Short mmCIF file of C-alpha atoms (C1' of nucleotides) in Angstrom, two decimals:
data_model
loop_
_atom_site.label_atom_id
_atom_site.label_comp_id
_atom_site.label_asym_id
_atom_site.label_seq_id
_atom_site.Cartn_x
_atom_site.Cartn_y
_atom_site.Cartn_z
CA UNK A 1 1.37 -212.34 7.92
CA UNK A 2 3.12 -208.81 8.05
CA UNK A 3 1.82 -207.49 4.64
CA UNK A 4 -1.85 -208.42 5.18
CA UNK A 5 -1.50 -206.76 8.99
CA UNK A 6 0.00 -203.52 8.00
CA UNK A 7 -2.81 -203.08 4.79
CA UNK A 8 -5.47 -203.93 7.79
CA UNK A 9 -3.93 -200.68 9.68
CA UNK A 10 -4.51 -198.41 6.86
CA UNK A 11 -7.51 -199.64 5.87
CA UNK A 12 -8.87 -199.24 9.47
CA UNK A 13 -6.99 -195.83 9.64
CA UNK A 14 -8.73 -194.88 6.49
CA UNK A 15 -11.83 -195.26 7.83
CA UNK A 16 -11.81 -193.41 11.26
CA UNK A 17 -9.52 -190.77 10.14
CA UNK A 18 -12.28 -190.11 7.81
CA UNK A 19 -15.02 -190.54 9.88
CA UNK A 20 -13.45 -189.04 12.87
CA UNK A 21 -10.57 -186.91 11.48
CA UNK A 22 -7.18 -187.37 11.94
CA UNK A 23 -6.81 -185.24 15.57
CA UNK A 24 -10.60 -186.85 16.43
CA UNK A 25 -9.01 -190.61 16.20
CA UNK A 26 -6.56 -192.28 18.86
CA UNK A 27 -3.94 -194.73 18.02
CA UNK A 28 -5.89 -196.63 20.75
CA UNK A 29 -8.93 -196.39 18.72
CA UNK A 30 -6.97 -197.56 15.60
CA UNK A 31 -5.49 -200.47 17.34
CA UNK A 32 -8.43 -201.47 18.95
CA UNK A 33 -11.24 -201.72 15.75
CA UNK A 34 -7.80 -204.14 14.08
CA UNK A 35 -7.85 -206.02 16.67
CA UNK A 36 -4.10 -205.16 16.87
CA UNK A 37 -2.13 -204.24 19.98
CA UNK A 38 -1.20 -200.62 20.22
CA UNK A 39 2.21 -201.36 19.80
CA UNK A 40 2.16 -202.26 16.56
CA UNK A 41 1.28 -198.66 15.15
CA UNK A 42 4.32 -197.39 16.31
CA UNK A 43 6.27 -200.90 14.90
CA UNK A 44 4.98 -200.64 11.40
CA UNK A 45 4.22 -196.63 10.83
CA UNK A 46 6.79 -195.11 13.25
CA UNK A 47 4.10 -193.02 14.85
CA UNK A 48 0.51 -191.27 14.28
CA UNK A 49 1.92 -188.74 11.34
CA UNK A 50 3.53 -191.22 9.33
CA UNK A 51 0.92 -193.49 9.09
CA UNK A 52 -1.17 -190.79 7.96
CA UNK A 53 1.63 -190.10 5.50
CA UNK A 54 1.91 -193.95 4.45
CA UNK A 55 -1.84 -193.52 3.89
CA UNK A 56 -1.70 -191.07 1.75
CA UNK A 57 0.80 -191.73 -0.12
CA UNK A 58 -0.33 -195.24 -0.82
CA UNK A 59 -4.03 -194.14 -2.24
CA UNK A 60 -3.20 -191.46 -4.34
CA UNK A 61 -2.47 -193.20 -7.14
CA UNK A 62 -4.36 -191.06 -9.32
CA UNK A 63 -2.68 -192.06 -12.86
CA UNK A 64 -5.58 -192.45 -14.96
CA UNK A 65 -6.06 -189.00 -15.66
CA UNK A 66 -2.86 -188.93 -17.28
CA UNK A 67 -3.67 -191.90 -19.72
CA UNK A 68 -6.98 -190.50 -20.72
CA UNK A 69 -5.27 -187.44 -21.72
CA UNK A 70 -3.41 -189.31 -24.04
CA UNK A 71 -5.69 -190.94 -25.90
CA UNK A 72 -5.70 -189.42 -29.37
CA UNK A 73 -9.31 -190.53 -30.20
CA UNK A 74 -11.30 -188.55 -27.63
CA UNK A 75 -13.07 -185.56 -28.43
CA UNK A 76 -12.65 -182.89 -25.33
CA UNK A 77 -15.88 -183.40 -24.84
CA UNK A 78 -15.83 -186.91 -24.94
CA UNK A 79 -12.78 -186.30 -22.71
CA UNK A 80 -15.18 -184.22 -20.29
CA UNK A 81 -17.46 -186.11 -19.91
CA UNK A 82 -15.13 -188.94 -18.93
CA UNK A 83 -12.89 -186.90 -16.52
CA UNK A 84 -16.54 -186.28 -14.55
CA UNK A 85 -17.52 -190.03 -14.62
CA UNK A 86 -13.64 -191.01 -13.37
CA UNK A 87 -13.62 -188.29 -10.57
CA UNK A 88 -17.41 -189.03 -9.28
CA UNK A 89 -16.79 -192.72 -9.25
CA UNK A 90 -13.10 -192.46 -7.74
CA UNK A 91 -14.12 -190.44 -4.73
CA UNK A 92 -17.88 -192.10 -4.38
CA UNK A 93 -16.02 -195.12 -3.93
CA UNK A 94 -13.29 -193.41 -1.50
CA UNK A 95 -15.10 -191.07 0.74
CA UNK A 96 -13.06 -191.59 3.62
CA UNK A 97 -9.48 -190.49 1.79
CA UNK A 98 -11.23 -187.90 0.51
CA UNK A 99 -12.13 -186.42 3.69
CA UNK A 100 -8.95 -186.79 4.87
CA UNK A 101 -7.20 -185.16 1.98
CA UNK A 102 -9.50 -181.99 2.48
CA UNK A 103 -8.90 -181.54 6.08
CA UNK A 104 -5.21 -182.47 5.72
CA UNK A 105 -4.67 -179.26 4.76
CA UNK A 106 -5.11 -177.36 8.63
CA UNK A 107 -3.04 -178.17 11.49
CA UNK A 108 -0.82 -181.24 10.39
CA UNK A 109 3.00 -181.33 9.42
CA UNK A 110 4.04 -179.26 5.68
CA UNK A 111 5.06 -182.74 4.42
CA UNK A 112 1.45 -183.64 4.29
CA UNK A 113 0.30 -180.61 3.47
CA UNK A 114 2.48 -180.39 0.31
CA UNK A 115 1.68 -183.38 -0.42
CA UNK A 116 -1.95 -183.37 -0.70
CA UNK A 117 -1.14 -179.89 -2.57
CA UNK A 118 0.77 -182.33 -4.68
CA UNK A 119 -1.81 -184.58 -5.55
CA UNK A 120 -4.43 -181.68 -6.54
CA UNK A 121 -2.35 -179.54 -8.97
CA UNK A 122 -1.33 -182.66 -10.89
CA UNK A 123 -5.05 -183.77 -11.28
CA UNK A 124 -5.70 -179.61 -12.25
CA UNK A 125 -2.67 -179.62 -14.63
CA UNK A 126 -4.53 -182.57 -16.21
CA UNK A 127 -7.85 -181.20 -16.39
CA UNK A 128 -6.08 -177.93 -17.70
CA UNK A 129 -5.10 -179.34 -20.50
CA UNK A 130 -8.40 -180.87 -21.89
CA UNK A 131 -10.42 -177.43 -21.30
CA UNK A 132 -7.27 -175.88 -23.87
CA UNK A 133 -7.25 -178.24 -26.39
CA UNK A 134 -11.32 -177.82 -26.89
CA UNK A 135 -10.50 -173.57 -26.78
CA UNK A 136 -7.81 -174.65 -29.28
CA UNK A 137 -10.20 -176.33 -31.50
CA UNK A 138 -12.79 -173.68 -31.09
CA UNK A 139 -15.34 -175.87 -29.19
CA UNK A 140 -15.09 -174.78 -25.35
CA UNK A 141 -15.44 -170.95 -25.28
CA UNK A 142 -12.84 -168.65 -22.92
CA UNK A 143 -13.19 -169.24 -19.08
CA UNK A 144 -11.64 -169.15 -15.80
CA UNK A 145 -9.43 -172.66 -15.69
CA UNK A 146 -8.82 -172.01 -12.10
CA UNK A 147 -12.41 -171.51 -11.15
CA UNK A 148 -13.85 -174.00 -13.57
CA UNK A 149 -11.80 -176.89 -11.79
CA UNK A 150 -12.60 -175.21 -8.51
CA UNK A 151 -16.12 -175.67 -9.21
CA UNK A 152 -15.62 -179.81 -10.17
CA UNK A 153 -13.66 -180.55 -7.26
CA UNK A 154 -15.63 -178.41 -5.16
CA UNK A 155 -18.93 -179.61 -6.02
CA UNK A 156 -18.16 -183.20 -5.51
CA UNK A 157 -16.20 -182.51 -2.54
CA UNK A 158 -19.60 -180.34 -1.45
CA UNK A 159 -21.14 -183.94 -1.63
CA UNK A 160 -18.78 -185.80 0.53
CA UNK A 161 -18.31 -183.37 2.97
CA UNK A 162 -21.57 -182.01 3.43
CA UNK A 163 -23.10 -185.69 3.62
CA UNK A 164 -25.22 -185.16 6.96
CA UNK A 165 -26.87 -182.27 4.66
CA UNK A 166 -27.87 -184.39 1.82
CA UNK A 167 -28.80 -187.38 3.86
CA UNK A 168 -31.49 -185.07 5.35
CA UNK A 169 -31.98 -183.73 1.84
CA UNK A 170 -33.03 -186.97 -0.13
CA UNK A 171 -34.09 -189.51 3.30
CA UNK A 172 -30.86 -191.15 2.74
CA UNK A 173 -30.07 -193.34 5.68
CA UNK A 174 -26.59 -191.79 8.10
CA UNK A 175 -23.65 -194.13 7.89
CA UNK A 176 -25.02 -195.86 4.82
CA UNK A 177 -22.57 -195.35 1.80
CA UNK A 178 -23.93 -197.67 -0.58
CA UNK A 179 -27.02 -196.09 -0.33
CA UNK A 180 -25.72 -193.05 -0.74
CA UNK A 181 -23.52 -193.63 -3.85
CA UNK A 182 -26.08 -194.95 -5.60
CA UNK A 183 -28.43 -192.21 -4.94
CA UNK A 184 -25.46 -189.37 -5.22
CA UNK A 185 -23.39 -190.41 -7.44
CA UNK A 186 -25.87 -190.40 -10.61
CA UNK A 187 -26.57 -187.30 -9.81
CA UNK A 188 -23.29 -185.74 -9.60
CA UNK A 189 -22.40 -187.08 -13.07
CA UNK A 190 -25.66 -185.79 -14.94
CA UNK A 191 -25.30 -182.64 -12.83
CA UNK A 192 -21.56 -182.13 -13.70
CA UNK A 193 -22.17 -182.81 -17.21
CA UNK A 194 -24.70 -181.02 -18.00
CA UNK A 195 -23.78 -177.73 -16.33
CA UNK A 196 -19.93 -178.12 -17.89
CA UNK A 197 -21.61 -178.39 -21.83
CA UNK A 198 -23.32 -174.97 -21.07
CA UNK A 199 -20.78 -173.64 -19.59
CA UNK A 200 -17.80 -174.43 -22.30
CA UNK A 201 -19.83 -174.75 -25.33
CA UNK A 202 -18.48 -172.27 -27.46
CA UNK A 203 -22.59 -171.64 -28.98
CA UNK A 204 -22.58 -170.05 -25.29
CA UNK A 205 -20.08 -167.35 -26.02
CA UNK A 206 -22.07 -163.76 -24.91
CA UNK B 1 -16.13 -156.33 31.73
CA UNK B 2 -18.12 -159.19 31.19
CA UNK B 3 -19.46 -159.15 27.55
CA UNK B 4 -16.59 -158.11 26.52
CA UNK B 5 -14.15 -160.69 27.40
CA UNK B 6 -16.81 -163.56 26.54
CA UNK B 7 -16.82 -161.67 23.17
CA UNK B 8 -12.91 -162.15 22.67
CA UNK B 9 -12.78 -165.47 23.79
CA UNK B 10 -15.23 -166.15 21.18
CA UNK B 11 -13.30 -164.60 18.64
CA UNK B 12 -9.80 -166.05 19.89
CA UNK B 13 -11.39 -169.73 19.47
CA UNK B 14 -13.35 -168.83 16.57
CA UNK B 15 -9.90 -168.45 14.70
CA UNK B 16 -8.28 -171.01 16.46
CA UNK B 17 -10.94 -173.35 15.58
CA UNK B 18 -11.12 -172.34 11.79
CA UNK B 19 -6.96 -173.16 11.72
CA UNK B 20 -6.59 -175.83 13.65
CA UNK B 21 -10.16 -177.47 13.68
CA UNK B 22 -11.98 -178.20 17.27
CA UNK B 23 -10.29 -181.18 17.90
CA UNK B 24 -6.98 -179.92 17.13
CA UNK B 25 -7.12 -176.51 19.55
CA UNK B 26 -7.21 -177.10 23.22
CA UNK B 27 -8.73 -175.25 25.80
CA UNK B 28 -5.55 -174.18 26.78
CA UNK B 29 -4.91 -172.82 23.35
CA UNK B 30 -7.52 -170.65 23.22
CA UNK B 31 -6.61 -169.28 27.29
CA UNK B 32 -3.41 -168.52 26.69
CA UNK B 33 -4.51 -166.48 22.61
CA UNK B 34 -7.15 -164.47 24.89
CA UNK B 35 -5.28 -163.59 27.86
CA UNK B 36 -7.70 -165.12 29.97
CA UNK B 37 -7.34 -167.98 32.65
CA UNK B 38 -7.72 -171.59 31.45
CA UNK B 39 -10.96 -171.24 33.80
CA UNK B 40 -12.92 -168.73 32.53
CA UNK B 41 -13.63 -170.91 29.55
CA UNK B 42 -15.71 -173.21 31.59
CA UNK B 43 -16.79 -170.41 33.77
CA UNK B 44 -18.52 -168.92 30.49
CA UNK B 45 -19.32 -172.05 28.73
CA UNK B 46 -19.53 -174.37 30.71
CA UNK B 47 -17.43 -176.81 28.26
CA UNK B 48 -15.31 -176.66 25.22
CA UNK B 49 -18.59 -177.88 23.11
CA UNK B 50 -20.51 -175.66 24.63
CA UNK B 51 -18.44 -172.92 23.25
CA UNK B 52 -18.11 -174.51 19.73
CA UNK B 53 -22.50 -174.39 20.22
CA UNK B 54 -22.14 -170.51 21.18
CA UNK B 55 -19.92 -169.86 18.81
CA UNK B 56 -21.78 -171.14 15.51
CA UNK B 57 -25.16 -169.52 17.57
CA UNK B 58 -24.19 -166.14 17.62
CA UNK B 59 -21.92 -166.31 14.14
CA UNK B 60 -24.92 -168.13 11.96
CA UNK B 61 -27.54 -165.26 11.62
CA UNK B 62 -27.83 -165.74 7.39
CA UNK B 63 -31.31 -163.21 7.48
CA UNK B 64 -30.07 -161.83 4.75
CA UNK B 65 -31.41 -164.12 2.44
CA UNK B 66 -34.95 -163.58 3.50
CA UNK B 67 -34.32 -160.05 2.98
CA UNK B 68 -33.74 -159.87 -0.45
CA UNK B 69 -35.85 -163.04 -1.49
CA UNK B 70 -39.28 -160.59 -0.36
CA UNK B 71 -37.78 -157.57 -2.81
CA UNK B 72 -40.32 -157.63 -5.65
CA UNK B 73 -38.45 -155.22 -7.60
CA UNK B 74 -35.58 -157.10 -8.27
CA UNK B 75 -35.74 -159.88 -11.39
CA UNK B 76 -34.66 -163.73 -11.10
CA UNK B 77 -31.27 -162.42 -12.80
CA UNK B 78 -30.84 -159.84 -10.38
CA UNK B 79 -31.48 -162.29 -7.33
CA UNK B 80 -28.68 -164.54 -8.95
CA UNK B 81 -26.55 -161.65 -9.11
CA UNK B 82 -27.25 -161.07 -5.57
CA UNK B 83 -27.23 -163.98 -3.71
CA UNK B 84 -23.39 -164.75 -5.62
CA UNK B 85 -22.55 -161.41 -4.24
CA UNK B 86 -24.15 -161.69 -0.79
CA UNK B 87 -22.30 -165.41 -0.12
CA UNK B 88 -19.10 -164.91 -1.63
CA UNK B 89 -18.67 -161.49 0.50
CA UNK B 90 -20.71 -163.59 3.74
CA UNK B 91 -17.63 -166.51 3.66
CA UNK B 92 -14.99 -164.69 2.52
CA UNK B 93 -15.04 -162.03 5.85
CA UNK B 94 -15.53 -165.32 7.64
CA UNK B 95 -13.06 -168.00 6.57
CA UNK B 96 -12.74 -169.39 9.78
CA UNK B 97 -16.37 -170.01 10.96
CA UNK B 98 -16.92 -171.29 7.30
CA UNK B 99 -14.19 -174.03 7.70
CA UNK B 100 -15.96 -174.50 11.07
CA UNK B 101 -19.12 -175.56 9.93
CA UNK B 102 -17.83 -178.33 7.24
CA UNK B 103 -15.28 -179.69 9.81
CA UNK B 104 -18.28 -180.02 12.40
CA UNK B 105 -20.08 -182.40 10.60
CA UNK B 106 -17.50 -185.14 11.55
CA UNK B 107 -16.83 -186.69 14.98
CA UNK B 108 -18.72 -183.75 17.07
CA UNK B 109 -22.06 -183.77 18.81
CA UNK B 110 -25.22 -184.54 17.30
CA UNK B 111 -26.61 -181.36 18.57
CA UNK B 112 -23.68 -179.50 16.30
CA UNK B 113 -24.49 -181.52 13.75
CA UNK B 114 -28.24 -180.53 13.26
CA UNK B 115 -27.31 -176.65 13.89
CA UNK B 116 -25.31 -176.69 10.64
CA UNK B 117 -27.57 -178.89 8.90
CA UNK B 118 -30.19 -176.28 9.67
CA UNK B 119 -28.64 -173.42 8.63
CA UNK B 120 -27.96 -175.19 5.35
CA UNK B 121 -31.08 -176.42 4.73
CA UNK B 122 -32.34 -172.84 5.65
CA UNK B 123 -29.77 -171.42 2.97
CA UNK B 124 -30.88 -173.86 0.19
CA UNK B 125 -34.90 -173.29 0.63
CA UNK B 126 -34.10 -169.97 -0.21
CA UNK B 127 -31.69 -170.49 -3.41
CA UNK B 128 -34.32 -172.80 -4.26
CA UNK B 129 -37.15 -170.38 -4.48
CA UNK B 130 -35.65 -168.18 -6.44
CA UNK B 131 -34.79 -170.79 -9.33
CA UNK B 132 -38.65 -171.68 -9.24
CA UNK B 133 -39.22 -168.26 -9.41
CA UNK B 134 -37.11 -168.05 -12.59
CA UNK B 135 -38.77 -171.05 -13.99
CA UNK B 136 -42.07 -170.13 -13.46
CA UNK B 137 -41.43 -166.62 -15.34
CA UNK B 138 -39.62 -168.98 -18.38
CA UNK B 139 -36.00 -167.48 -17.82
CA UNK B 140 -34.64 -170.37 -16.32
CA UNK B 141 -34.44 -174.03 -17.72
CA UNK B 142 -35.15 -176.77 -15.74
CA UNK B 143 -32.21 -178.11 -13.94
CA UNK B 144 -31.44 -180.42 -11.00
CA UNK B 145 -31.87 -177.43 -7.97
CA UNK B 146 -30.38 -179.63 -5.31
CA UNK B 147 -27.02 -179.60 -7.41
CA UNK B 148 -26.90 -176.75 -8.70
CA UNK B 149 -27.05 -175.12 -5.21
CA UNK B 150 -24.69 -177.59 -4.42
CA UNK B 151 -22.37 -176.19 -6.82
CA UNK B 152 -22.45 -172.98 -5.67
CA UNK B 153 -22.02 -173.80 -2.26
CA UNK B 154 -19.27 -175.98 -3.36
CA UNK B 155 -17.04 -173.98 -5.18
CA UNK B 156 -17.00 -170.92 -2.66
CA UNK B 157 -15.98 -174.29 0.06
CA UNK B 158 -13.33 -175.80 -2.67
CA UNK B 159 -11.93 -172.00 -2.19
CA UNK B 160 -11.66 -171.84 1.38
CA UNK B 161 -10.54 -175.18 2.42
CA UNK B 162 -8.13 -176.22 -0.27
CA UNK B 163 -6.73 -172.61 0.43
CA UNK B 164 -2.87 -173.55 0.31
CA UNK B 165 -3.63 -175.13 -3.62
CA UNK B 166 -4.88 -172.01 -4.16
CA UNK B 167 -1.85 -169.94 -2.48
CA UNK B 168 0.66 -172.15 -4.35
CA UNK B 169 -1.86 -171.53 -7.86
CA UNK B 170 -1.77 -167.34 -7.66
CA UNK B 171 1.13 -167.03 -5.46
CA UNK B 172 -0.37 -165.54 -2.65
CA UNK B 173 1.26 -165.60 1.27
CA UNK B 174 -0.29 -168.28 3.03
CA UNK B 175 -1.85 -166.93 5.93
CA UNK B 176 -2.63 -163.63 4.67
CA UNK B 177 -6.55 -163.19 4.63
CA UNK B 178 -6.43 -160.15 3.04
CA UNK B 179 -4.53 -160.72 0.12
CA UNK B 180 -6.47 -164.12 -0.47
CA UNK B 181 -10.34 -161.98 0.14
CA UNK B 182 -8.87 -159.59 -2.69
CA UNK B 183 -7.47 -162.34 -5.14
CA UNK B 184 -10.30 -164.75 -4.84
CA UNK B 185 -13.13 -162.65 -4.33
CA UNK B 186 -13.82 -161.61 -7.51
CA UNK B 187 -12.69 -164.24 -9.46
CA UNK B 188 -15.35 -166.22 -7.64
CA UNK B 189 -18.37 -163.56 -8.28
CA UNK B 190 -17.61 -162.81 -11.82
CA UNK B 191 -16.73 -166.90 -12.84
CA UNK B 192 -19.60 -168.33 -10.69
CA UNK B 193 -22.49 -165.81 -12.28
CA UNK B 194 -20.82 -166.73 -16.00
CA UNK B 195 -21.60 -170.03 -14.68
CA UNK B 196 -25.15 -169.84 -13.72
CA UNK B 197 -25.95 -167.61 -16.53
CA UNK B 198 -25.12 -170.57 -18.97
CA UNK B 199 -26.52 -173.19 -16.85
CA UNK B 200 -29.82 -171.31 -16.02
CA UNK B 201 -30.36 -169.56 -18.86
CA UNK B 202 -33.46 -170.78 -20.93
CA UNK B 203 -32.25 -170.16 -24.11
CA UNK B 204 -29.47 -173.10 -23.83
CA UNK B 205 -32.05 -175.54 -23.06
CA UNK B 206 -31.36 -178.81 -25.23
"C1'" DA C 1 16.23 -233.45 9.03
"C1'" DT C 2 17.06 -231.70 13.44
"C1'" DA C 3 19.11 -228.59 16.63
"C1'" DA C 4 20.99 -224.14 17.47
"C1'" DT C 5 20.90 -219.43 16.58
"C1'" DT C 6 19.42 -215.22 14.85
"C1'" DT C 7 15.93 -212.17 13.44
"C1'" DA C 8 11.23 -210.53 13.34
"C1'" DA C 9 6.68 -210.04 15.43
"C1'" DT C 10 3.91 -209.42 19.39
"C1'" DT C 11 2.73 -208.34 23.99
"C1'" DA C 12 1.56 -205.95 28.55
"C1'" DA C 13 3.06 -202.40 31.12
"C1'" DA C 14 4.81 -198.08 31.89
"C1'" DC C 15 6.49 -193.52 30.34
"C1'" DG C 16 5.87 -188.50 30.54
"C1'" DT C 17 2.56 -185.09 28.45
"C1'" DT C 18 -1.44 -183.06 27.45
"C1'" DT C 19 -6.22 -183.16 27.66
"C1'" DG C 20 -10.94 -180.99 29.58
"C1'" DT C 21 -12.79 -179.91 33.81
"C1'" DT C 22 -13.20 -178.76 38.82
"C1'" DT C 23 -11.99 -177.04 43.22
"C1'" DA C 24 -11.20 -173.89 46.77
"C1'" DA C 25 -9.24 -169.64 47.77
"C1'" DT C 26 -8.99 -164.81 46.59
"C1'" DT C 27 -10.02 -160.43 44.46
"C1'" DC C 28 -13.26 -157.23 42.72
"C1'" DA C 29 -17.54 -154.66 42.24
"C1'" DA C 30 -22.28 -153.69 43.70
"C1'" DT D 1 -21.60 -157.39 52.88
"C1'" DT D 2 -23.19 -160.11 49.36
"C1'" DG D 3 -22.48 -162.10 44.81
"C1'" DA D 4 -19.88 -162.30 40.76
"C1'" DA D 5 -15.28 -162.56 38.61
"C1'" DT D 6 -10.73 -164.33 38.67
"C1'" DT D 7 -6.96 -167.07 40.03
"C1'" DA D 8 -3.48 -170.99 40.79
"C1'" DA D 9 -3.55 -175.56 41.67
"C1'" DA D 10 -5.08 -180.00 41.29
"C1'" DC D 11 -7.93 -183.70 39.18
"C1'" DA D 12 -8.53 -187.98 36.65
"C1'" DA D 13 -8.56 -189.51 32.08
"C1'" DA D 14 -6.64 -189.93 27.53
"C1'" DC D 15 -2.98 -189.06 24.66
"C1'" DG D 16 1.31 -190.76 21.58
"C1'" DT D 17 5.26 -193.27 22.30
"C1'" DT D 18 8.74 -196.46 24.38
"C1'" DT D 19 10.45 -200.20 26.94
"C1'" DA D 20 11.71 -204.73 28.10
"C1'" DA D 21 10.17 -209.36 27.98
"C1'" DT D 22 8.18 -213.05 25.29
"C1'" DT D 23 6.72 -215.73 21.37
"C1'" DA D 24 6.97 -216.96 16.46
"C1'" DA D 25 9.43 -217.41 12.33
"C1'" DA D 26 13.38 -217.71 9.55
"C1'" DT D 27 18.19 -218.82 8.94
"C1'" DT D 28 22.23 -221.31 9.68
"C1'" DA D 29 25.00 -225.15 11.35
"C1'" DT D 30 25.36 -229.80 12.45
#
DNA sequence: ATAATTTAATTAAACGTTTGTTTAATTCAA
DNA sequence: TTGAATTAAACAAACGTTTAATTAAATTAT
């Protein structure tokens, strides 16, 4: 079936572009792990570019953040503490489009670049929010937004990116990624949390 | 002469590299930046890998650290202070090697590979003592040193490779270093030492 | 329902470039 | 005059993409 074939593509894409990196991976390569004839990239996706583009656009679906944000009943703490344990799981569980997404950013056509660029200041705008509604309500104290996201995203992304680092770090097996969820991804979230209280609690105000 | 023109082709790839990434810059690329013939490359290097190898060789000399970790004078707080200062300053004047080494952990060599491992795991020894130090003279709390270096390491990374998000965030001219060194810069010193103060700090133990 | 016809999917082969590297000849400096 | 530096040219391999032919599936007509 056509569906099932073109979501075997991406999913095969996925993983060596994030493995490999989009310039480091051949269409040949591609085709061959599917099992697919070479052909057939250029039938479905056009060419290299737009199936990176089709990729992209297909897994960053990242609406939950905007739901969470809605809900009336959550503390911003409460609402911390969830954005941490949404983001941690989301890219533990997607390593490879993460990768991707971060080294999207050199070399490859504006469309992508914008559109990864996209995808990041609509998850900041989000975040935004929460850290001023808990200055509004005089439990987070005054910081820098900007950094304070930068500091999230960039220590999870730290974590993906650096993987070879923390393998060595903690005896965690290359090329395993259950193994290393489960031993990262606990961490990250008690990690996150923690420093974020100390760092917005208003008590911490100098 | 000699030295010098292995010098500039060093520097030519070094910021082709840190745009493009290794896989996306070709040999002929980095020729034709350097005014040199497409030979000379392999006449000095032997191969395109070889030069990546030279490259992070001569570009990874982080003694530094050592340096100021032996000062006796200076107090836990001080060697916070520091070390922010020292890194921030280190990665800023060298955006492009930086992107270098997290792009290299993908796809390249294994011999690559372990050089950047090693000058990370070199880098974090020596965080890590001084946050034992700290604890060991009660001004620190205990926290998870692995992530917290992690952090650190992480944001200055989230602020050199997502660089366009922050371009489009502060309106600043992609491409120009300078103007992104003097915008970023301090914003990371000053919002990365309010950070550790809060997490470190012994008094906001729970 | 079956045959005819049209559309979609799939293939192997070839396309022209670009890739990293090497060669063999030449220029330069010691 | 010897050895290093530099060059233009060529190398084979790999690259992304296209072509033209074939098979499978879907649609229409009988």
């Amino acid at each position: 079936m056509a569906a099932d074939k073109r979501e075997h593509i991406l999913a095969v894409a996925e993983k060596l572009f994030g493995d490999k990196g989009f310039d480091g991976t051949s269409v040949r390569d591609i085709a061959q792990h599917a099992n697919v004839n070479l052909a057939m990239i250029s039938y479905y996706f056009g060419s290299k570019e737009k199936l990176l583009e089709a990729l992209l656009e297909q897994r960053a679906n990242y609406t939950i953040l905007e739901a969470l944000n809605k809900d009336e009943s959550l503390t911003p703490w409460e609402k911390i503490d969830k954005v941490i344990d949404f983001y941690v799981d989301k890219i533990m569980n997607n390593l490879c489009i993460h990768n991707i997404m971060q080294q999207a950013n050199r070399s490859s056509t504006p469309g992508i670049k914008e559109l990864t660029t996209k995808i990041k200041l609509r998850n900041f705008e989000q975040i935004k929010k929460i850290v001023l509604d808990g200055q509004k309500k005089k439990l987070f104290r005054k910081v820098d937004i900007e950094m304070t996201v930068g500091t999230v995203m960039g220590t999870i992304s730290q974590v993906t990116l650096a993987r070879h680092f923390y393998n060595v770090l903690f005896n965690i097996e290359d090329g395993n990624d259950e193994a290393y969820r489960k031993k990262m991804g606990p961490k990250l979230k008690s990690h996150l949390k923690q420093l974020l209280h100390a760092h917005l609690d208003i008590k911490n105000e100098e």
